[in-house]
Structure formats: C-alpha cells, structure tokens
Coordinates of N, CA, C and O in Angstrom, one line a residue:
M1 N -11.8 8.8 -7.5 CA -10.5 8.4 -7.0 C -9.9 9.6 -6.2 O -10.1 10.8 -6.6
K2 N -9.2 9.3 -5.1 CA -8.5 10.3 -4.4 C -7.5 10.9 -5.3 O -7.2 10.5 -6.4
N3 N -6.8 11.9 -4.8 CA -5.7 12.5 -5.5 C -4.7 11.4 -5.9 O -4.2 10.6 -5.2
R4 N -4.4 11.4 -7.2 CA -3.5 10.4 -7.8 C -2.1 10.4 -7.2 O -1.6 9.4 -6.9
R5 N -1.6 11.6 -7.0 CA -0.3 11.7 -6.4 C -0.3 11.1 -5.0 O 0.7 10.4 -4.7
H6 N -1.3 11.4 -4.2 CA -1.4 10.9 -2.9 C -1.4 9.3 -2.9 O -0.7 8.7 -2.2
T7 N -2.1 8.8 -3.9 CA -2.2 7.3 -4.0 C -0.9 6.7 -4.4 O -0.4 5.7 -3.8
L8 N -0.2 7.3 -5.3 CA 1.1 6.8 -5.7 C 2.2 7.0 -4.6 O 3.0 6.1 -4.4
L9 N 2.1 8.0 -3.8 CA 3.0 8.2 -2.7 C 2.7 7.1 -1.6 O 3.7 6.5 -1.0
W10 N 1.5 6.8 -1.4 CA 1.1 5.8 -0.4 C 1.6 4.4 -0.9 O 2.1 3.6 -0.1
M11 N 1.5 4.2 -2.2 CA 2.0 2.9 -2.8 C 3.5 2.8 -2.6 O 4.0 1.7 -2.2
K12 N 4.2 3.9 -2.8 CA 5.7 3.9 -2.6 C 6.0 3.6 -1.2 O 6.9 2.8 -0.9
D13 N 5.3 4.2 -0.2 CA 5.5 3.9 1.2 C 5.3 2.5 1.5 O 6.1 1.8 2.3
L14 N 4.2 1.9 1.0 CA 4.0 0.5 1.2 C 5.1 -0.4 0.6 O 5.5 -1.4 1.3
L15 N 5.5 -0.1 -0.6 CA 6.6 -0.9 -1.2 C 7.9 -0.8 -0.4 O 8.6 -1.8 -0.2
D16 N 8.2 0.4 0.1 CA 9.4 0.6 1.0 C 9.2 -0.2 2.3 O 10.2 -0.9 2.7
H17 N 8.1 -0.2 2.9 CA 7.8 -1.0 4.1 C 8.0 -2.5 3.8 O 8.6 -3.3 4.5
M18 N 7.5 -2.9 2.6 CA 7.6 -4.4 2.2 C 9.0 -4.8 2.0 O 9.4 -5.9 2.4
A19 N 9.8 -3.9 1.5 CA 11.3 -4.1 1.3 C 11.9 -4.3 2.6 O 12.8 -5.2 2.8
Q20 N 11.6 -3.4 3.6 CA 12.1 -3.5 4.9 C 11.7 -4.9 5.6 O 12.6 -5.5 6.2
C21 N 10.5 -5.2 5.5 CA 10.0 -6.5 6.0 C 10.8 -7.7 5.4 O 11.2 -8.6 6.1
H22 N 11.0 -7.6 4.1 CA 11.7 -8.7 3.4 C 13.1 -8.8 3.9 O 13.6 -9.9 4.2
D23 N 13.8 -7.6 4.1 CA 15.2 -7.7 4.7 C 15.2 -8.3 6.1 O 16.0 -9.1 6.4
Q24 N 14.2 -7.9 6.9 CA 14.1 -8.4 8.3 C 13.8 -9.9 8.3 O 14.3 -10.7 9.1
L25 N 13.0 -10.4 7.3 CA 12.7 -11.8 7.2 C 13.9 -12.6 6.9 O 14.1 -13.8 7.4
Q26 N 14.9 -12.1 6.2 CA 16.1 -12.8 5.9 C 16.9 -13.1 7.2 O 17.7 -14.0 7.3
W27 N 16.8 -12.2 8.2 CA 17.5 -12.4 9.5 C 16.7 -13.1 10.5 O 17.2 -13.4 11.6
A28 N 15.4 -13.3 10.3 CA 14.5 -13.9 11.3 C 14.3 -15.4 11.1 O 13.3 -15.9 11.5
E29 N 15.2 -16.1 10.6 CA 15.0 -17.5 10.2 C 14.8 -18.3 11.5 O 14.0 -19.3 11.4
E30 N 15.3 -18.0 12.6 CA 15.2 -18.8 13.8 C 14.0 -18.5 14.7 O 13.7 -19.3 15.5
N31 N 13.4 -17.3 14.5 CA 12.4 -16.9 15.3 C 11.0 -17.0 14.6 O 10.7 -16.1 13.8
D32 N 10.2 -18.0 15.0 CA 9.0 -18.2 14.3 C 8.0 -17.1 14.5 O 7.3 -16.7 13.6
S33 N 7.9 -16.5 15.7 CA 6.9 -15.5 15.9 C 7.3 -14.2 15.2 O 6.4 -13.5 14.7
T34 N 8.5 -13.9 15.0 CA 9.0 -12.8 14.2 C 8.6 -13.0 12.7 O 8.1 -12.1 12.1
R35 N 8.9 -14.2 12.3 CA 8.6 -14.5 10.9 C 7.1 -14.4 10.6 O 6.7 -13.9 9.6
E36 N 6.3 -14.9 11.5 CA 4.9 -14.8 11.4 C 4.4 -13.4 11.4 O 3.5 -13.0 10.5
Y37 N 4.9 -12.6 12.3 CA 4.5 -11.2 12.3 C 4.9 -10.4 11.0 O 4.1 -9.7 10.5
L38 N 6.1 -10.6 10.5 CA 6.5 -10.0 9.3 C 5.7 -10.5 8.1 O 5.4 -9.7 7.2
A39 N 5.4 -11.8 8.1 CA 4.7 -12.3 7.0 C 3.2 -11.7 7.0 O 2.7 -11.4 5.9
D40 N 2.6 -11.6 8.1 CA 1.3 -11.0 8.3 C 1.4 -9.5 7.8 O 0.4 -9.0 7.2
S41 N 2.4 -8.8 8.2 CA 2.6 -7.4 7.8 C 2.7 -7.3 6.3 O 2.0 -6.4 5.7
L42 N 3.4 -8.2 5.7 CA 3.5 -8.2 4.2 C 2.2 -8.5 3.5 O 1.9 -7.9 2.5
M43 N 1.5 -9.4 4.1 CA 0.2 -9.8 3.5 C -0.8 -8.6 3.6 O -1.5 -8.3 2.6
G44 N -0.8 -7.9 4.7 CA -1.6 -6.7 4.8 C -1.2 -5.6 3.8 O -2.0 -4.9 3.2
D45 N 0.1 -5.4 3.6 CA 0.6 -4.5 2.6 C 0.2 -4.9 1.2 O -0.2 -4.0 0.4
L46 N 0.2 -6.2 0.9 CA -0.2 -6.6 -0.4 C -1.6 -6.3 -0.7 O -2.0 -5.9 -1.8
V47 N -2.5 -6.6 0.3 CA -3.9 -6.3 0.2 C -4.1 -4.8 -0.1 O -4.9 -4.4 -1.0
E48 N -3.4 -4.0 0.6 CA -3.6 -2.5 0.5 C -3.0 -2.1 -0.9 O -3.6 -1.3 -1.6
C49 N -1.9 -2.6 -1.3 CA -1.4 -2.3 -2.7 C -2.4 -2.7 -3.8 O -2.6 -2.0 -4.7
Q50 N -3.0 -3.9 -3.6 CA -4.0 -4.3 -4.6 C -5.1 -3.4 -4.6 O -5.6 -3.0 -5.7
R51 N -5.6 -2.9 -3.5 CA -6.7 -2.0 -3.4 C -6.3 -0.7 -4.1 O -7.1 -0.1 -4.9
L52 N -5.1 -0.2 -3.9 CA -4.7 1.1 -4.5 C -4.5 0.9 -6.0 O -4.9 1.8 -6.8
C53 N -4.0 -0.3 -6.5 CA -3.9 -0.5 -7.9 C -5.3 -0.5 -8.6 O -5.4 0.0 -9.7
E54 N -6.2 -1.1 -7.9 CA -7.6 -1.2 -8.5 C -8.2 0.2 -8.5 O -8.9 0.6 -9.5
E55 N -7.9 1.0 -7.5 CA -8.3 2.4 -7.5 C -7.7 3.2 -8.7 O -8.4 4.0 -9.3
L56 N -6.5 3.0 -9.0 CA -5.8 3.7 -10.1 C -6.4 3.2 -11.4 O -6.4 4.0 -12.4
K57 N -6.8 1.9 -11.5 CA -7.3 1.4 -12.8 C -8.7 1.9 -13.0 O -9.2 1.9 -14.2
A58 N -9.5 2.2 -12.0 CA -10.9 2.6 -12.1 C -11.0 3.8 -13.0 O -10.2 4.8 -12.8
P59 N -12.0 3.9 -13.8 CA -12.2 5.1 -14.7 C -12.5 6.3 -13.8 O -13.3 6.1 -12.8
R60 N -12.0 7.4 -14.2 CA -12.3 8.6 -13.4 C -13.7 9.0 -13.7 O -14.2 8.9 -14.8
R61 N -14.4 9.6 -12.7 CA -15.8 10.1 -12.9 C -15.7 11.6 -12.9 O -15.6 12.2 -11.8
H62 N -15.6 12.2 -14.0 CA -15.5 13.6 -14.1 C -16.7 14.4 -13.6 O -16.5 15.5 -13.0
G63 N -17.8 13.9 -13.7 CA -19.0 14.6 -13.3 C -19.5 14.3 -11.9 O -20.5 14.8 -11.5
S64 N -18.7 13.6 -11.1 CA -19.1 13.1 -9.8 C -18.8 14.2 -8.7 O -19.3 14.0 -7.6
R65 N -18.0 15.1 -9.0 CA -17.7 16.1 -8.0 C -18.8 17.1 -7.9 O -19.4 17.6 -8.8
R66 N -19.0 17.5 -6.6 CA -20.0 18.6 -6.4 C -19.3 19.8 -5.9 O -18.4 19.7 -5.0
F67 N -19.6 20.9 -6.4 CA -19.0 22.2 -6.0 C -20.0 23.0 -5.2 O -21.1 23.2 -5.6
A68 N -19.5 23.5 -4.1 CA -20.3 24.3 -3.3 C -20.5 25.7 -3.9 O -19.5 26.3 -4.4
M69 N -21.7 26.2 -3.9 CA -22.0 27.5 -4.4 C -21.9 28.5 -3.3 O -22.6 28.3 -2.2
S70 N -21.2 29.6 -3.4 CA -21.1 30.6 -2.3 C -22.0 31.7 -2.6 O -22.1 32.2 -3.7

C-alpha cells in the first residue's frame, strides 16, 4: 500500500470534490448537460474512493519492500 497518510488525504480531496459537485447539482436542475457532467464526475469519484478504501483494507505486506544496498 502507498503511504497511508497520502491515501487518506486523497480520499479527503475526493470527498470535498463530491460535496462541491453535490452543491452544484442542486443549482443545475434545468441544465441536462451540466447535470450529466456532474453526475459522471461523482461516479468517477465514487469508483476512486472505493479503490482507495479497498487499498486501506488490504493487509500490509511487511516483507515486500526491497531496500537498496549501497
């Protein structure tokens, strides 16, 4: 797994973006193309959030790192 802190920060950014899209969707009732764009953006964010959650759930592999010998 990548750096846990990096993953959590990325998830926070995605959730913030999703909240912004949600707010914009509330004002985009009359514009079908804007609603479709925002909904597609939210779907992409959801897929990425799911991937990150699965990454966090995965067991850590302590012996998988290779260290370079100098």
